[in-house]
Amino acid sequence: MREQVYQPEKIEKKWQQIWEEQETYKTIEDVSKPKYYTLEQFPYPSGEGLHMGHVRVYTIGDVIARFKRMKGYQVLHPMGADAFGLPAENAAIQRGVNPKEWTLKNMERIRTEQKRLGVSYDWDRYVATCLPDYYKWTQWLFLLFYERGLAYKKKAAVNWCPTCNTVLANEQVEDGRCWRCDSEVTKKELNQWFLRITDYAERLLQDLDQLEGWPEKVKMMQRNWIGKSKGAEVVFTVPTLDDAKIPVFTTRPDTLYGVTYLVLAPEHPLVPQLIKGKENEQKILQFIEDLKKVNEITRTSTEEEKVGYFTGSYAKHPLTEEDVPIWVANYVLMDYGTGAVMGVPAHDERDFHFAKKYHLPIKIVVQNQDGYPQTVEEMDQAFTEDGILVHSDRFNGLQKQEAIQTIGKYLEEIGKGKRTTTYRLRDWLISRQRYWGTPIPIVYCDTCGEVPVPLDQLPVMLPEDVTFNGKDNPLTTSESFVHTTCPKCGGHAYRETDTMDTFIDSSWYYFRYVSPHEETKPFDSKLVNKWLPVDEYIGGIEHAVLHLLYSRFFTKVLYDAGLISFQEPFKSLLTQGMVIKDGAKMSKSKGNVVSPNEIIEKYGADTGRLFILFAAPPDRDLDWSDSGVEGSHRFLNRVWRLVQQNLETLRSHPEIKVETDEEKELRRMIHLTIKRVTEDIELRNNFNTAISAVMELVNKIHSYPEKGNKGLLKQAIETVVVLLAPMTPHITEELWQMMGHDSSIHLQEWPTFNEEYLVLDEVEIAIQINGKIRGKKMIPTSYGKEEIEKAVLDDERINEWINGKQIRKVIVVPGKLVNIVIG
């Protein structure tokens, strides 16, 4: 029989069509099986299509989903599109197309590319966040938050991109410029919608301890973002402004007597009054204007130069009643804490450098534990360690931790402050001044004020009669959208023209996958409680804070509303590393992008999948290697030929008899490989070592005698093909059919290993004389120490080395070595 040549393009198209026609990967509700929900973060449908980073994520998720199906689970493995967002709107402006048309076209392109990869999605569950049957329920959820007092509108200073004409999150401002168009970002006061995520700060923090399946790095990033601090709020007053209060939060109330200045955020509401008529008034006003162009992350960076100006005004110290100079500086933000900090240069590193730069006084109020009397003159850095209070009036002699509590309590007693806890986390700004997003379901009536749209009037549809002029929010140009009727009084009303941040859409999409065609509610609670939490969530580390934090917030609100029975959305989290080429992350700007389509057309999807799994563990960065891709392709050809050359044996039913040592060793290798691959996938997600184990088995098969046991040979080759099935689904499906099987390989049961067959009859041990290896010997694994020692000492070759010398000691390490000490 003439051997067939491995033609990946042909067989991959063939099986993708069969899988689709037969709905092979449709999720079947089966109460007799345990559930498993595996999910990759869904893509944004940009005009660039998929890149190798996407391929890595989808391949990892697909291996897990296929493996779990073969292990007997009912698997939910869906896909969709995170389809709203600014890029589509910018494309509409630049290309003169409708963002919906542009997005839907890109969605279809990406779906086609995902299918070419052979990913086992249940396509019947596909959701797109930009379609009314999805964003209707995003609006419904917004109204749920609104009813529960968790959605509100207030005036706030926001990052504004004048080119994109929209608000930007802090994370979207890079070096003071828009992350998309590189325009200089300014600050702008706008009425904006917020969600009260701060109400959940403590729960979001505490419940991180329950997430055993999350990387510690991600949990730490969230802890830092939430930023819990315990301390005291201290009230300073300004005598010249009718004792106006300046509350200051500090984690170190024990250093209160060391305050030598206050620093306010330039945006602090008292600043205009404090500087009026003062020497630095114009400088500070210009300073405030300049800071509108600098984002908060840059301002608070440890590497950013600290710049400040004296306001010319003084505050009264709450305990000493001394005058304390008030400054403004770039590193203090109005949105964090109270917008004011107390300067204690002797005991805070940042304050120390600021005081040195501007020649401000330094007072030591915490002394070394050993009582060594430091002086300001000998200090070259702040003293931040534990110590004893000095120069602190009645609190002298107290230890740092005791002083923190005692002074906090005293401030409460005299009405000059209170002990408190603060969080770095701020409420979530969700307003965006753009068209391509979920409309906020609120109207404004002159008579009734702010009115939520009734549920039976959802969805509030995006209008078609809009103008994309690159200057105005397109929604404001639609007369049919802006003007409406008040749901309460029936009078004239105006619609909210802001749309929601797209992080809202992605905060609940994994709920919708469970019942994507539900028409009466966002999701079927009974099914959601069955399938969620997601068992394995796969995506990039760049979403470690915002997306994951927002999703956790949404889940807790839905739990509190009685819609679900769990409080965390993702049981286990796998954050895959980046794909690196030529020393940098793949990107068009660097000219180092490798297109998935290019790999598929040249080598086939299975080769691309195998390489991306084999080149590195999933949580590590992966270095792209053209020779590595070619090596993966050669291995698949080798497996293909192995099947082709043994088709007669594989299609027959030879008896398995294991008698010789060679047969026992091949059987052991079969079961050892099953064990290694199973545990590598199931326990560690180490797909690279799983593939390596299969490669070793292939090598073993090739060295097996041509006249060896045919039944055992068949079992070995079938094991190779089945173990590779989750990783290279097309070639294994084709080979399985060639071997004479009728049903899909992906519907087979995962093979099990027999521990008995893993035990070696004999093991080779090293024999040392005075610590130097002088030989090796096969020893039955059943032997104890005495039997091993006797077998070694009876060996003629070893006796030649001993040569009649006295044996002082024999050290036996079963299964490894025997060391004979002679002298």
mmCIF file of N, CA and C in Angstrom, residues 249-315:
data_model
loop_
_atom_site.group_PDB
_atom_site.id
_atom_site.type_symbol
_atom_site.label_atom_id
_atom_site.label_comp_id
_atom_site.label_asym_id
_atom_site.label_seq_id
_atom_site.Cartn_x
_atom_site.Cartn_y
_atom_site.Cartn_z
ATOM 1 N N PHE A 249 -5.049 62.514 56.021
ATOM 2 C CA PHE A 249 -4.952 61.114 56.440
ATOM 3 C C PHE A 249 -3.481 60.734 56.548
ATOM 4 N N THR A 250 -3.143 60.018 57.645
ATOM 5 C CA THR A 250 -1.772 59.528 57.817
ATOM 6 C C THR A 250 -1.787 58.140 58.440
ATOM 7 N N THR A 251 -0.879 57.311 57.995
ATOM 8 C CA THR A 251 -0.705 55.992 58.629
ATOM 9 C C THR A 251 0.238 56.089 59.815
ATOM 10 N N ARG A 252 0.831 57.296 60.020
ATOM 11 C CA ARG A 252 1.812 57.473 61.094
ATOM 12 C C ARG A 252 1.432 58.631 62.013
ATOM 13 N N PRO A 253 0.284 58.514 62.722
ATOM 14 C CA PRO A 253 -0.049 59.583 63.675
ATOM 15 C C PRO A 253 0.996 59.727 64.780
ATOM 16 N N ASP A 254 1.840 58.686 64.966
ATOM 17 C CA ASP A 254 2.900 58.780 65.972
ATOM 18 C C ASP A 254 3.925 59.860 65.632
ATOM 19 N N THR A 255 3.960 60.290 64.351
ATOM 20 C CA THR A 255 4.942 61.313 63.938
ATOM 21 C C THR A 255 4.325 62.708 63.877
ATOM 22 N N LEU A 256 3.153 62.877 64.449
ATOM 23 C CA LEU A 256 2.414 64.141 64.311
ATOM 24 C C LEU A 256 3.217 65.348 64.806
ATOM 25 N N TYR A 257 4.017 65.151 65.857
ATOM 26 C CA TYR A 257 4.800 66.264 66.391
ATOM 27 C C TYR A 257 5.992 66.601 65.492
ATOM 28 N N GLY A 258 6.223 65.775 64.474
ATOM 29 C CA GLY A 258 7.323 66.033 63.543
ATOM 30 C C GLY A 258 6.884 66.737 62.277
ATOM 31 N N VAL A 259 5.612 67.179 62.219
ATOM 32 C CA VAL A 259 5.103 67.871 61.030
ATOM 33 C C VAL A 259 5.744 69.247 60.920
ATOM 34 N N THR A 260 6.356 69.541 59.793
ATOM 35 C CA THR A 260 6.947 70.869 59.574
ATOM 36 C C THR A 260 6.313 71.601 58.395
ATOM 37 N N TYR A 261 5.436 70.950 57.651
ATOM 38 C CA TYR A 261 4.708 71.611 56.558
ATOM 39 C C TYR A 261 3.542 70.732 56.130
ATOM 40 N N LEU A 262 2.563 71.304 55.455
ATOM 41 C CA LEU A 262 1.473 70.572 54.809
ATOM 42 C C LEU A 262 1.633 70.719 53.308
ATOM 43 N N VAL A 263 1.191 69.699 52.563
ATOM 44 C CA VAL A 263 1.189 69.782 51.105
ATOM 45 C C VAL A 263 -0.220 69.473 50.611
ATOM 46 N N LEU A 264 -0.771 70.378 49.814
ATOM 47 C CA LEU A 264 -2.099 70.171 49.222
ATOM 48 C C LEU A 264 -1.959 69.806 47.751
ATOM 49 N N ALA A 265 -2.931 69.050 47.258
ATOM 50 C CA ALA A 265 -3.009 68.828 45.826
ATOM 51 C C ALA A 265 -3.292 70.175 45.164
ATOM 52 N N PRO A 266 -2.676 70.472 44.032
ATOM 53 C CA PRO A 266 -2.939 71.755 43.359
ATOM 54 C C PRO A 266 -4.424 71.972 43.055
ATOM 55 N N GLU A 267 -5.178 70.859 42.940
ATOM 56 C CA GLU A 267 -6.619 70.967 42.633
ATOM 57 C C GLU A 267 -7.470 71.142 43.887
ATOM 58 N N HIS A 268 -6.858 71.180 45.070
ATOM 59 C CA HIS A 268 -7.599 71.287 46.334
ATOM 60 C C HIS A 268 -8.464 72.562 46.314
ATOM 61 N N PRO A 269 -9.723 72.461 46.734
ATOM 62 C CA PRO A 269 -10.630 73.620 46.647
ATOM 63 C C PRO A 269 -10.191 74.836 47.461
ATOM 64 N N LEU A 270 -9.342 74.649 48.476
ATOM 65 C CA LEU A 270 -8.886 75.789 49.274
ATOM 66 C C LEU A 270 -7.730 76.555 48.632
ATOM 67 N N VAL A 271 -7.083 75.965 47.633
ATOM 68 C CA VAL A 271 -5.877 76.579 47.061
ATOM 69 C C VAL A 271 -6.126 77.988 46.524
ATOM 70 N N PRO A 272 -7.197 78.233 45.743
ATOM 71 C CA PRO A 272 -7.407 79.606 45.237
ATOM 72 C C PRO A 272 -7.471 80.649 46.353
ATOM 73 N N GLN A 273 -8.089 80.295 47.489
ATOM 74 C CA GLN A 273 -8.194 81.247 48.600
ATOM 75 C C GLN A 273 -6.856 81.400 49.316
ATOM 76 N N LEU A 274 -6.111 80.299 49.417
ATOM 77 C CA LEU A 274 -4.829 80.337 50.131
ATOM 78 C C LEU A 274 -3.789 81.178 49.394
ATOM 79 N N ILE A 275 -3.844 81.192 48.053
ATOM 80 C CA ILE A 275 -2.808 81.884 47.270
ATOM 81 C C ILE A 275 -3.208 83.289 46.847
ATOM 82 N N LYS A 276 -4.476 83.653 47.072
ATOM 83 C CA LYS A 276 -4.969 84.936 46.582
ATOM 84 C C LYS A 276 -4.149 86.088 47.156
ATOM 85 N N GLY A 277 -3.589 86.886 46.251
ATOM 86 C CA GLY A 277 -2.799 88.039 46.656
ATOM 87 C C GLY A 277 -1.414 87.714 47.145
ATOM 88 N N LYS A 278 -1.032 86.442 47.111
ATOM 89 C CA LYS A 278 0.288 86.032 47.615
ATOM 90 C C LYS A 278 1.334 86.087 46.494
ATOM 91 N N GLU A 279 2.587 86.030 46.892
ATOM 92 C CA GLU A 279 3.697 86.187 45.954
ATOM 93 C C GLU A 279 3.688 85.150 44.837
ATOM 94 N N ASN A 280 3.336 83.884 45.176
ATOM 95 C CA ASN A 280 3.399 82.797 44.184
ATOM 96 C C ASN A 280 2.069 82.535 43.479
ATOM 97 N N GLU A 281 1.109 83.450 43.590
ATOM 98 C CA GLU A 281 -0.226 83.190 43.050
ATOM 99 C C GLU A 281 -0.178 82.831 41.568
ATOM 100 N N GLN A 282 0.454 83.626 40.751
ATOM 101 C CA GLN A 282 0.472 83.375 39.302
ATOM 102 C C GLN A 282 1.265 82.122 38.953
ATOM 103 N N LYS A 283 2.376 81.900 39.662
ATOM 104 C CA LYS A 283 3.176 80.685 39.418
ATOM 105 C C LYS A 283 2.349 79.431 39.714
ATOM 106 N N ILE A 284 1.608 79.483 40.821
ATOM 107 C CA ILE A 284 0.818 78.306 41.206
ATOM 108 C C ILE A 284 -0.346 78.098 40.251
ATOM 109 N N LEU A 285 -0.977 79.177 39.795
ATOM 110 C CA LEU A 285 -2.070 79.031 38.828
ATOM 111 C C LEU A 285 -1.567 78.395 37.535
ATOM 112 N N GLN A 286 -0.358 78.796 37.088
ATOM 113 C CA GLN A 286 0.225 78.194 35.884
ATOM 114 C C GLN A 286 0.609 76.744 36.143
ATOM 115 N N PHE A 287 1.114 76.482 37.349
ATOM 116 C CA PHE A 287 1.481 75.119 37.781
ATOM 117 C C PHE A 287 0.257 74.195 37.707
ATOM 118 N N ILE A 288 -0.874 74.706 38.209
ATOM 119 C CA ILE A 288 -2.126 73.923 38.181
ATOM 120 C C ILE A 288 -2.522 73.639 36.740
ATOM 121 N N GLU A 289 -2.384 74.629 35.885
ATOM 122 C CA GLU A 289 -2.752 74.467 34.472
ATOM 123 C C GLU A 289 -1.854 73.433 33.801
ATOM 124 N N ASP A 290 -0.555 73.492 34.099
ATOM 125 C CA ASP A 290 0.394 72.546 33.499
ATOM 126 C C ASP A 290 0.113 71.115 33.940
ATOM 127 N N LEU A 291 -0.288 70.939 35.198
ATOM 128 C CA LEU A 291 -0.529 69.587 35.728
ATOM 129 C C LEU A 291 -1.761 68.931 35.128
ATOM 130 N N LYS A 292 -2.619 69.714 34.494
ATOM 131 C CA LYS A 292 -3.787 69.134 33.831
ATOM 132 C C LYS A 292 -3.374 68.219 32.682
ATOM 133 N N LYS A 293 -2.130 68.392 32.221
ATOM 134 C CA LYS A 293 -1.628 67.604 31.095
ATOM 135 C C LYS A 293 -0.831 66.379 31.547
ATOM 136 N N VAL A 294 -0.720 66.193 32.871
ATOM 137 C CA VAL A 294 0.066 65.075 33.405
ATOM 138 C C VAL A 294 -0.862 64.092 34.094
ATOM 139 N N ASN A 295 -0.753 62.802 33.750
ATOM 140 C CA ASN A 295 -1.668 61.833 34.352
ATOM 141 C C ASN A 295 -1.251 61.489 35.775
ATOM 142 N N GLU A 296 -2.182 60.872 36.499
ATOM 143 C CA GLU A 296 -1.980 60.615 37.922
ATOM 144 C C GLU A 296 -0.878 59.589 38.167
ATOM 145 N N ILE A 297 -0.746 58.619 37.262
ATOM 146 C CA ILE A 297 0.285 57.593 37.441
ATOM 147 C C ILE A 297 1.672 58.233 37.375
ATOM 148 N N THR A 298 1.862 59.169 36.426
ATOM 149 C CA THR A 298 3.150 59.852 36.308
ATOM 150 C C THR A 298 3.418 60.715 37.532
ATOM 151 N N ARG A 299 2.387 61.423 37.986
ATOM 152 C CA ARG A 299 2.560 62.338 39.122
ATOM 153 C C ARG A 299 2.966 61.610 40.402
ATOM 154 N N THR A 300 2.466 60.403 40.570
ATOM 155 C CA THR A 300 2.757 59.669 41.814
ATOM 156 C C THR A 300 3.935 58.708 41.673
ATOM 157 N N SER A 301 4.561 58.668 40.505
ATOM 158 C CA SER A 301 5.701 57.776 40.288
ATOM 159 C C SER A 301 6.859 58.151 41.203
ATOM 160 N N THR A 302 7.547 57.143 41.706
ATOM 161 C CA THR A 302 8.709 57.399 42.565
ATOM 162 C C THR A 302 9.845 58.052 41.781
ATOM 163 N N GLU A 303 9.816 57.904 40.448
ATOM 164 C CA GLU A 303 10.884 58.458 39.623
ATOM 165 C C GLU A 303 10.597 59.898 39.186
ATOM 166 N N GLU A 304 9.348 60.353 39.351
ATOM 167 C CA GLU A 304 8.985 61.702 38.929
ATOM 168 C C GLU A 304 9.545 62.726 39.924
ATOM 169 N N GLU A 305 10.134 63.807 39.405
ATOM 170 C CA GLU A 305 10.662 64.856 40.283
ATOM 171 C C GLU A 305 9.528 65.509 41.051
ATOM 172 N N LYS A 306 9.725 65.683 42.349
ATOM 173 C CA LYS A 306 8.715 66.312 43.199
ATOM 174 C C LYS A 306 8.890 67.828 43.117
ATOM 175 N N VAL A 307 7.835 68.506 42.655
ATOM 176 C CA VAL A 307 7.883 69.952 42.467
ATOM 177 C C VAL A 307 6.799 70.598 43.325
ATOM 178 N N GLY A 308 7.144 71.667 44.048
ATOM 179 C CA GLY A 308 6.165 72.322 44.902
ATOM 180 C C GLY A 308 6.367 73.820 44.999
ATOM 181 N N TYR A 309 5.307 74.516 45.507
ATOM 182 C CA TYR A 309 5.352 75.963 45.724
ATOM 183 C C TYR A 309 4.696 76.288 47.058
ATOM 184 N N PHE A 310 5.256 77.262 47.772
ATOM 185 C CA PHE A 310 4.674 77.730 49.026
ATOM 186 C C PHE A 310 3.492 78.642 48.703
ATOM 187 N N THR A 311 2.351 78.369 49.352
ATOM 188 C CA THR A 311 1.137 79.157 49.060
ATOM 189 C C THR A 311 1.176 80.538 49.700
ATOM 190 N N GLY A 312 2.039 80.704 50.694
ATOM 191 C CA GLY A 312 2.046 81.962 51.429
ATOM 192 C C GLY A 312 1.136 81.948 52.634
ATOM 193 N N SER A 313 0.439 80.814 52.847
ATOM 194 C CA SER A 313 -0.499 80.695 53.963
ATOM 195 C C SER A 313 -0.028 79.614 54.938
ATOM 196 N N TYR A 314 -0.617 79.666 56.171
ATOM 197 C CA TYR A 314 -0.229 78.735 57.222
ATOM 198 C C TYR A 314 -1.456 78.062 57.830
ATOM 199 N N ALA A 315 -1.254 76.837 58.295
ATOM 200 C CA ALA A 315 -2.288 76.119 59.036
ATOM 201 C C ALA A 315 -1.852 76.019 60.495
#
